Short mmCIF file of C-alpha atoms and ligand atoms in Angstrom, two decimals:
data_model
loop_
_atom_site.label_atom_id
_atom_site.label_comp_id
_atom_site.label_asym_id
_atom_site.label_seq_id
_atom_site.Cartn_x
_atom_site.Cartn_y
_atom_site.Cartn_z
CA MET R 1 -32.52 180.78 82.97
CA THR R 2 -31.27 177.92 85.02
CA VAL R 3 -28.43 175.37 83.19
CA PRO R 4 -29.87 172.28 84.59
CA LEU R 5 -27.48 169.82 86.06
CA SER R 6 -29.59 166.96 84.17
CA GLU R 7 -28.11 164.16 82.00
CA ASP R 8 -30.72 164.10 79.45
CA HIS R 9 -29.47 167.93 79.03
CA ALA R 10 -26.71 167.39 78.03
CA ARG R 11 -26.16 164.24 75.79
CA ALA R 12 -29.27 166.14 74.45
CA LEU R 13 -26.13 169.01 73.51
CA ASP R 14 -23.88 166.35 71.75
CA ALA R 15 -27.49 164.06 70.14
CA GLY R 16 -26.81 166.96 67.03
CA ASP R 17 -23.32 167.30 66.35
CA PRO R 18 -21.06 164.53 63.80
CA LEU R 19 -18.00 165.71 65.56
CA ALA R 20 -19.22 163.94 69.46
CA ALA R 21 -18.25 160.63 67.59
CA LEU R 22 -14.91 161.31 67.25
CA ARG R 23 -14.30 160.25 71.35
CA ALA R 24 -14.69 157.19 69.75
CA GLU R 25 -11.13 157.42 67.97
CA PHE R 26 -9.33 157.63 70.53
CA HIS R 27 -8.57 155.36 74.07
CA VAL R 28 -9.77 157.02 77.25
CA PRO R 29 -8.80 155.20 80.11
CA LEU R 30 -10.90 154.21 82.69
CA HIS R 31 -11.28 154.49 86.57
CA GLU R 32 -13.66 151.30 88.07
CA GLY R 33 -14.87 150.29 84.85
CA ARG R 34 -16.29 153.50 83.69
CA GLU R 35 -14.56 156.15 80.84
CA GLN R 36 -12.31 158.69 82.59
CA ALA R 37 -14.28 163.04 82.56
CA TYR R 38 -10.85 163.48 81.65
CA PHE R 39 -10.34 167.47 81.30
CA CYS R 40 -6.40 167.04 80.53
CA GLY R 41 -5.94 168.06 76.84
CA ASN R 42 -3.98 170.14 78.09
CA SER R 43 -1.02 168.81 78.87
CA LEU R 44 -1.04 164.62 77.72
CA GLY R 45 -3.82 164.58 74.97
CA LEU R 46 -5.20 161.27 75.05
CA GLN R 47 -4.06 158.32 72.56
CA PRO R 48 -5.67 158.38 68.73
CA ARG R 49 -7.00 154.73 68.18
CA GLY R 50 -4.95 155.44 64.51
CA ALA R 51 -1.85 156.04 67.17
CA ARG R 52 -0.13 152.34 67.39
CA ALA R 53 -1.04 151.08 63.22
CA HIS R 54 2.03 154.77 61.95
CA VAL R 55 3.68 153.03 64.91
CA GLU R 56 4.06 149.09 64.68
CA GLU R 57 4.01 150.98 59.86
CA VAL R 58 7.73 152.06 61.64
CA LEU R 59 8.89 149.06 63.30
CA GLU R 60 7.53 146.89 60.43
CA LYS R 61 9.58 148.72 58.32
CA TRP R 62 12.55 148.87 60.21
CA ALA R 63 12.50 144.77 60.63
CA HIS R 64 12.17 143.79 57.23
CA GLU R 65 13.70 146.48 55.48
CA ALA R 66 15.98 148.18 57.39
CA VAL R 67 18.56 150.48 55.92
CA GLU R 68 16.31 150.88 52.94
CA GLY R 69 12.67 152.24 54.53
CA HIS R 70 14.52 155.06 54.43
CA PHE R 71 14.04 155.06 50.51
CA ARG R 72 12.14 152.21 50.40
CA GLY R 73 7.84 152.01 49.83
CA GLN R 74 5.56 153.48 51.54
CA ALA R 75 6.09 156.03 54.82
CA GLN R 76 9.67 156.62 53.31
CA TRP R 77 12.05 158.09 56.71
CA MET R 78 14.27 160.34 54.87
CA PRO R 79 11.01 162.23 53.30
CA TYR R 80 8.80 161.37 56.84
CA HIS R 81 8.47 164.59 58.34
CA GLU R 82 7.37 166.10 55.26
CA LEU R 83 4.48 163.85 55.19
CA VAL R 84 2.67 165.97 58.63
CA ALA R 85 3.97 169.19 57.72
CA ALA R 86 0.74 169.91 55.23
CA PRO R 87 -1.24 169.19 57.76
CA LEU R 88 -0.03 170.33 60.54
CA ALA R 89 0.59 173.44 58.33
CA GLU R 90 -3.14 173.19 57.77
CA VAL R 91 -3.85 173.33 61.36
CA VAL R 92 -1.51 176.99 62.61
CA GLY R 93 -2.87 178.95 59.18
CA ALA R 94 0.57 178.94 57.98
CA GLU R 95 2.33 177.45 54.53
CA ARG R 96 4.03 174.31 53.84
CA GLU R 97 6.32 175.91 54.09
CA GLU R 98 6.57 177.83 57.13
CA VAL R 99 6.24 174.88 59.26
CA VAL R 100 8.43 171.69 59.90
CA ALA R 101 8.46 168.77 63.16
CA MET R 102 11.26 168.58 64.75
CA ASN R 103 13.72 168.25 68.28
CA SER R 104 11.70 169.55 71.73
CA LEU R 105 9.18 172.97 72.05
CA THR R 106 12.22 173.82 74.53
CA ALA R 107 14.98 173.09 71.30
CA ASN R 108 13.41 174.89 68.56
CA LEU R 109 12.43 178.33 70.91
CA HIS R 110 16.55 177.96 71.72
CA LEU R 111 17.80 176.90 67.74
CA LEU R 112 14.62 179.85 66.86
CA MET R 113 15.99 182.49 68.60
CA VAL R 114 19.44 181.83 67.29
CA SER R 115 18.28 183.25 64.54
CA PHE R 116 15.41 185.87 65.36
CA TYR R 117 17.11 187.50 69.15
CA ARG R 118 20.22 189.50 68.09
CA PRO R 119 20.98 191.50 70.16
CA THR R 120 22.32 194.59 70.17
CA ALA R 121 23.57 197.68 72.70
CA GLU R 122 20.71 199.44 72.19
CA ARG R 123 18.21 196.56 71.53
CA PRO R 124 18.49 193.88 74.30
CA ALA R 125 15.84 193.55 75.55
CA ILE R 126 13.45 190.58 75.74
CA LEU R 127 9.16 191.42 76.45
CA ILE R 128 6.85 188.45 77.91
CA GLU R 129 4.22 187.87 79.95
CA ALA R 130 5.14 188.26 84.23
CA GLY R 131 4.34 184.43 85.18
CA ALA R 132 5.10 182.60 82.19
CA PHE R 133 6.24 178.81 81.95
CA PRO R 134 8.79 177.78 83.75
CA SER R 135 11.22 176.39 80.35
CA ASP R 136 10.52 179.56 78.51
CA ARG R 137 11.26 181.60 81.81
CA TYR R 138 14.96 180.12 81.54
CA ALA R 139 15.66 180.17 78.25
CA VAL R 140 15.04 183.72 77.11
CA GLU R 141 16.60 184.22 80.55
CA SER R 142 19.80 181.92 79.40
CA GLN R 143 20.08 184.03 75.96
CA ILE R 144 19.93 187.06 77.14
CA ARG R 145 23.59 185.93 79.77
CA PHE R 146 24.97 184.02 76.40
CA HIS R 147 24.42 187.40 74.90
CA GLY R 148 26.83 189.25 77.61
CA PHE R 149 23.45 191.03 78.62
CA ASP R 150 21.98 190.88 82.12
CA PRO R 151 17.97 189.82 82.58
CA ALA R 152 17.95 192.11 85.46
CA THR R 153 17.32 194.74 83.49
CA ASP R 154 16.84 193.38 79.81
CA LEU R 155 14.02 190.44 80.53
CA ILE R 156 10.63 192.74 80.59
CA GLU R 157 8.12 191.08 82.36
CA VAL R 158 4.78 192.40 81.42
CA ALA R 159 2.67 192.64 84.64
CA PRO R 160 -0.64 191.43 85.44
CA ASP R 161 -3.36 194.11 85.02
CA ALA R 162 -6.91 192.16 84.46
CA PRO R 163 -9.13 190.22 86.73
CA GLY R 164 -8.30 186.00 87.73
CA GLY R 165 -4.48 187.74 86.25
CA THR R 166 -4.41 188.45 83.16
CA VAL R 167 -2.81 190.96 81.52
CA SER R 168 -4.99 193.25 79.24
CA MET R 169 -4.03 194.21 75.26
CA ALA R 170 -3.47 197.40 76.46
CA ALA R 171 -0.56 197.72 79.12
CA ILE R 172 0.53 194.68 76.16
CA GLU R 173 0.88 197.32 74.08
CA GLN R 174 1.77 200.55 76.55
CA ALA R 175 5.12 198.42 77.82
CA ILE R 176 5.53 197.25 73.73
CA GLU R 177 5.00 201.49 73.27
CA ARG R 178 7.39 202.48 76.36
CA HIS R 179 10.20 199.93 75.95
CA GLY R 180 9.95 199.61 72.27
CA PRO R 181 13.50 201.06 71.33
CA ARG R 182 14.88 198.63 73.65
CA LEU R 183 12.93 195.65 71.95
CA ALA R 184 14.81 192.78 70.11
CA LEU R 185 12.23 190.43 70.33
CA VAL R 186 8.54 189.98 71.54
CA LEU R 187 8.12 186.29 72.54
CA TRP R 188 4.88 185.95 73.44
CA PRO R 189 1.94 183.18 74.00
CA GLY R 190 -1.07 182.21 71.95
CA VAL R 191 -3.31 181.48 75.12
CA GLN R 192 -1.30 181.00 79.26
CA TYR R 193 -0.85 178.15 80.22
CA ARG R 194 -1.94 179.05 84.44
CA THR R 195 -5.00 181.91 83.42
CA GLY R 196 -5.75 180.13 79.59
CA GLN R 197 -6.22 183.77 78.81
CA ALA R 198 -5.82 183.29 74.43
CA PHE R 199 -4.20 186.80 73.02
CA ASP R 200 -4.54 188.47 69.59
CA VAL R 201 -0.63 186.65 67.72
CA ALA R 202 -1.62 189.75 64.92
CA ALA R 203 -2.34 192.13 66.51
CA ILE R 204 0.66 191.44 68.68
CA ALA R 205 2.78 190.88 65.85
CA ARG R 206 1.75 194.50 65.15
CA LEU R 207 2.69 196.49 67.68
CA ALA R 208 6.13 194.25 67.99
CA HIS R 209 6.81 195.46 64.25
CA THR R 210 5.79 199.35 65.06
CA ALA R 211 8.40 199.25 68.03
CA GLY R 212 11.24 197.87 65.44
CA ALA R 213 11.23 194.18 67.47
CA ILE R 214 10.57 190.35 66.27
CA ALA R 215 7.66 189.10 66.63
CA GLY R 216 8.10 185.66 68.57
CA PHE R 217 5.28 183.33 69.98
CA ASP R 218 5.28 180.06 72.20
CA LEU R 219 1.87 178.17 71.10
CA ALA R 220 2.16 175.37 73.54
CA HIS R 221 -1.49 175.72 74.57
CA ALA R 222 -2.15 177.42 71.33
CA VAL R 223 -2.59 174.78 68.84
CA GLY R 224 -4.79 172.56 67.82
CA ASN R 225 -7.45 174.74 70.94
CA LEU R 226 -8.08 177.57 67.98
CA PRO R 227 -8.08 178.45 65.24
CA LEU R 228 -4.72 179.74 64.17
CA ARG R 229 -3.89 182.13 61.19
CA LEU R 230 0.04 181.99 61.85
CA HIS R 231 1.28 183.37 57.80
CA ASP R 232 -1.49 186.28 57.76
CA ALA R 233 -0.69 187.40 61.03
CA GLY R 234 2.62 187.63 60.46
CA ALA R 235 4.43 185.78 63.38
CA ASP R 236 8.08 185.73 62.29
CA PHE R 237 8.63 182.47 64.54
CA ALA R 238 6.25 180.20 66.08
CA VAL R 239 7.11 176.72 68.75
CA TRP R 240 4.80 174.80 70.01
CA CYS R 241 4.91 170.97 70.76
CA HIS R 242 2.46 168.25 69.85
CA TYR R 243 1.51 166.44 73.10
CA LYS R 244 -0.82 168.90 73.65
CA TYR R 245 -4.04 168.84 71.85
CA LEU R 246 -1.74 167.64 69.67
CA ASN R 247 -2.19 164.02 70.82
CA ALA R 248 0.86 163.37 69.36
CA GLY R 249 1.98 160.75 73.07
CA PRO R 250 4.57 162.05 75.43
CA GLY R 251 7.27 163.64 74.32
CA ALA R 252 6.08 164.07 70.83
CA VAL R 253 8.73 165.51 68.01
CA ALA R 254 7.63 169.43 68.10
CA GLY R 255 6.43 172.06 65.97
CA ALA R 256 8.41 175.25 64.11
CA PHE R 257 7.01 177.65 61.73
CA VAL R 258 9.65 180.56 60.69
CA HIS R 259 7.44 182.94 58.37
CA ALA R 260 7.69 182.83 54.51
CA ARG R 261 9.71 186.38 54.73
CA HIS R 262 12.53 184.69 56.29
CA ALA R 263 12.92 181.64 53.97
CA ARG R 264 16.23 182.82 52.62
CA THR R 265 17.17 185.06 55.54
CA ASP R 266 21.04 185.01 55.61
CA ARG R 267 20.69 185.84 59.87
CA PRO R 268 22.98 183.64 61.75
CA ARG R 269 21.75 180.04 62.41
CA PHE R 270 23.17 176.17 64.42
CA ALA R 271 23.52 174.47 60.79
CA GLY R 272 22.42 170.82 61.16
CA TRP R 273 23.03 168.28 57.56
CA TRP R 274 18.89 168.32 58.43
CA GLY R 275 18.58 171.10 57.23
CA HIS R 276 20.62 171.58 54.13
CA GLU R 277 18.78 171.52 51.15
CA ALA R 278 17.51 167.94 50.61
CA VAL R 279 18.94 167.62 47.04
CA THR R 280 21.76 167.83 47.48
CA ARG R 281 22.29 167.10 50.90
CA PHE R 282 24.49 163.21 50.46
CA ARG R 283 26.61 164.74 48.50
CA MET R 284 28.33 164.91 51.52
CA GLY R 285 29.75 168.36 50.58
CA PRO R 286 31.58 170.63 53.48
CA ARG R 287 29.08 173.68 53.05
CA PHE R 288 26.09 174.54 54.37
CA ALA R 289 22.77 175.15 51.82
CA PRO R 290 19.82 175.77 53.54
CA THR R 291 16.48 174.87 52.36
CA PRO R 292 14.31 177.46 52.67
CA GLY R 293 11.88 177.87 54.89
CA ALA R 294 11.71 176.17 58.08
CA GLU R 295 12.67 173.11 57.46
CA GLY R 296 16.62 175.39 57.15
CA TRP R 297 16.97 175.08 60.51
CA GLN R 298 16.62 171.33 61.21
CA LEU R 299 19.44 169.88 62.77
CA SER R 300 19.02 165.70 62.76
CA ASN R 301 17.11 163.49 61.00
CA PRO R 302 14.18 162.98 62.94
CA PRO R 303 12.89 160.47 65.20
CA ILE R 304 10.93 158.66 63.35
CA LEU R 305 8.68 156.85 66.44
CA GLY R 306 7.42 159.90 67.98
CA LEU R 307 7.16 161.34 64.31
CA ALA R 308 3.91 158.26 63.92
CA PRO R 309 1.22 159.81 66.14
CA LEU R 310 1.36 162.84 65.33
CA ARG R 311 0.34 160.99 62.00
CA ALA R 312 -2.83 159.69 62.74
CA SER R 313 -4.14 162.78 65.05
CA LEU R 314 -3.46 165.55 61.67
CA ASP R 315 -5.87 163.04 60.38
CA LEU R 316 -8.18 163.55 63.01
CA PHE R 317 -7.83 166.89 62.55
CA GLY R 318 -7.91 167.29 58.94
CA ARG R 319 -11.78 164.39 59.04
CA ALA R 320 -13.40 167.78 61.62
CA GLY R 321 -11.29 171.10 60.19
CA MET R 322 -10.09 173.63 63.15
CA ALA R 323 -13.30 176.39 62.33
CA ALA R 324 -16.08 173.07 63.26
CA LEU R 325 -14.16 172.13 66.79
CA ARG R 326 -13.34 175.41 67.85
CA ALA R 327 -17.87 176.18 67.10
CA ARG R 328 -18.09 172.90 69.47
CA SER R 329 -14.79 173.56 71.83
CA GLN R 330 -16.48 176.77 72.36
CA ARG R 331 -20.86 174.98 73.20
CA LEU R 332 -18.41 172.15 75.40
CA THR R 333 -15.90 175.42 77.43
CA GLY R 334 -19.03 177.33 78.01
CA TYR R 335 -21.52 175.14 79.06
CA LEU R 336 -18.34 174.04 81.28
CA GLU R 337 -18.59 177.75 81.79
CA ALA R 338 -22.80 178.26 82.54
CA LEU R 339 -22.71 174.91 85.20
CA VAL R 340 -20.16 176.42 87.50
CA ARG R 341 -22.26 180.13 87.74
CA ASP R 342 -24.94 178.96 87.55
CA HIS R 343 -23.56 175.82 90.51
CA LEU R 344 -20.65 176.58 92.24
CA ASP R 345 -20.11 179.70 92.05
CA ASP R 346 -19.89 179.51 95.83
CA VAL R 347 -17.23 177.25 95.57
CA LEU R 348 -15.30 178.31 93.05
CA GLU R 349 -14.13 181.93 90.57
CA ILE R 350 -13.96 181.41 87.10
CA LEU R 351 -9.82 183.23 86.72
CA THR R 352 -10.32 182.19 82.12
CA PRO R 353 -11.93 185.96 80.51
CA LYS R 354 -15.53 185.67 79.83
CA ASP R 355 -14.85 186.99 76.37
CA PRO R 356 -15.51 183.88 74.28
CA ALA R 357 -12.75 185.49 71.54
CA GLN R 358 -9.83 185.65 74.70
CA ARG R 359 -10.03 181.79 76.16
CA GLY R 360 -9.50 178.46 74.30
CA CYS R 361 -11.35 175.15 75.77
CA GLN R 362 -9.30 175.35 78.97
CA LEU R 363 -11.29 177.42 81.95
CA SER R 364 -8.77 177.74 85.10
CA LEU R 365 -10.94 178.13 88.71
CA ARG R 366 -9.59 179.67 91.44
CA VAL R 367 -11.46 177.28 95.11
CA ARG R 368 -12.80 180.47 96.34
CA ALA R 369 -11.90 178.60 100.32
CA GLY R 370 -8.04 178.43 99.86
CA ARG R 371 -4.96 175.55 98.71
CA ASP R 372 -6.43 172.91 101.63
CA ALA R 373 -9.51 172.49 99.68
CA GLY R 374 -8.49 173.43 96.91
CA ARG R 375 -6.60 169.86 97.52
CA ALA R 376 -9.37 168.04 98.53
CA LEU R 377 -11.25 168.67 95.97
CA PHE R 378 -9.21 167.60 93.88
CA ASP R 379 -8.55 164.87 95.56
CA HIS R 380 -13.16 164.29 95.39
CA LEU R 381 -13.24 164.32 91.87
CA SER R 382 -10.27 162.27 90.46
CA ALA R 383 -11.79 160.02 93.16
CA ASP R 384 -15.26 159.81 91.44
CA GLY R 385 -12.61 159.52 87.89
CA VAL R 386 -12.67 163.56 87.58
CA LEU R 387 -9.66 164.72 86.13
CA GLY R 388 -8.53 168.05 85.43
CA ASP R 389 -5.14 169.52 86.78
CA TRP R 390 -4.07 171.18 89.46
CA ARG R 391 -1.81 174.50 89.55
CA GLU R 392 -0.26 175.18 92.52
CA PRO R 393 -2.01 176.80 95.30
CA ASP R 394 -5.29 176.82 94.67
CA THR R 395 -5.85 176.29 90.81
CA ILE R 396 -7.86 173.37 89.40
CA ARG R 397 -7.58 173.17 85.22
CA ILE R 398 -10.06 172.26 83.93
CA SER R 399 -10.17 171.35 79.49
CA PRO R 400 -12.59 169.22 77.79
CA ALA R 401 -11.14 169.10 73.85
CA PRO R 402 -13.88 169.12 71.33
CA LEU R 403 -12.21 165.79 69.58
CA TYR R 404 -12.75 163.22 72.34
CA ASN R 405 -14.66 165.34 75.19
CA HIS R 406 -18.63 164.83 75.76
CA HIS R 407 -21.48 167.86 77.26
CA ALA R 408 -22.10 164.78 80.00
CA ASP R 409 -17.64 164.80 80.93
CA VAL R 410 -18.69 168.09 81.94
CA LEU R 411 -21.86 167.13 83.88
CA ARG R 412 -19.92 165.33 86.15
CA PHE R 413 -17.03 167.99 86.43
CA ALA R 414 -19.99 169.92 88.08
CA ARG R 415 -21.98 167.10 89.68
CA SER R 416 -18.93 165.87 91.33
CA ALA R 417 -17.95 169.15 92.62
CA LEU R 418 -21.20 169.82 94.04
CA GLY R 419 -21.11 166.03 95.63
CA TRP R 420 -17.80 167.63 97.60
CA ARG R 421 -19.64 170.84 98.38
CA GLN R 422 -22.55 168.93 99.56
CA SER R 423 -20.65 166.93 101.84
CA GLN R 424 -18.52 169.52 103.42
C1 LIG D 501 4.51 172.52 77.79
C2 LIG D 501 4.78 174.00 77.62
C3 LIG D 501 6.60 174.23 78.41
C4 LIG D 501 6.80 172.60 77.86
O1 LIG D 501 8.22 172.09 77.01
P1 LIG D 501 8.99 171.03 76.68
O2 LIG D 501 10.18 172.60 75.23
O3 LIG D 501 8.46 170.14 75.00
O4 LIG D 501 9.24 170.64 78.02
C5 LIG D 501 6.73 174.57 77.36
N1 LIG D 501 6.11 175.91 77.77
C6 LIG D 501 4.68 176.30 77.26
C7 LIG D 501 4.72 177.79 77.75
C8 LIG D 501 3.78 174.92 76.94
O5 LIG D 501 2.65 175.00 78.20
#
């Protein structure tokens, strides 16, 4: 049965869903007086309406309490990062002490590699996916060099072997087995940013551990997109940002996870005073005594203004619940997939896996006619108020976010793309 290109049908798909009402909690940018069909939550999530009040609370507190804002009244700055830790732990499936909001993603990746990438002459290598996000690749390569090893031999990249540039579990397994004795670290994405492929974090952690390596994860495109169970999955560490599906604003303070089994590790780390035990921090002693758990990796007192919007977003995740959000996400992305398959198959190839278990909300759509046609289609969509994002050389990424996208947005995408095809 073909999915109809009907607005009544699209509206009916949202009608019975209480989560559809959460769109009203966000600012949706306008295009010619009408709300955009915004599909860039994989890049910068929309602003929760509640974010402003949290930012203003900090500004007010600063104006009226100044330094005493650290330890007086509501939402004190000294323990401010703790306000987000419990809801964040919920979103990533961790214990409260396994997560911390701090720094930025790439900085956290470096800090955790300082502790969890400890290469030796026998075991110097890091395994990542080929075509990793550039920042991750730069970070990994520079760490290998920093330790005096050579990325040419010690950075192992697993090439895509499956349709759409995706990587099969078998390929990952083979690479880990083959290089096992030389692997210090397996660093893998939760969701690959270009293809939208989602990976089984627990299975990859198991394979890495069996090989005697550490299992680290970059969850930039997974957090707030997929239900995660980092503790049970056994990941050693993970890092992510909060400006994508977590809607905490441009350059928002990022996140990190360190498994409870490392809570009191004596591994080396780069230390700072905010990682020192809170109870004795202000004795200002010369000897560093880390807070047990992820908070022990903090360096500095955090940018409170950069953390404030995250509280608003986490409130919404708490209200919705990750399981319900995921169910809605699968309906939205399944609808997008069906519309493309039934009406746009001659224009767009879906690179993202068809198996819902192997993807989050994003579909990566390759424009069959190539780069120039792809750019023209992308511009046509944008001029219609349909905002996806463009990846060279020929791919449009469309990510319906279950917190604020409606089925009608997805329909607008399909209709606009069809309008472009008919004008060709
Ligand atoms: C978005 C993203 C980044 C961005 O890094 P920042 O340090 O936040 O600038 C890095 N890696 C991946 C995989 C990403 O998706």
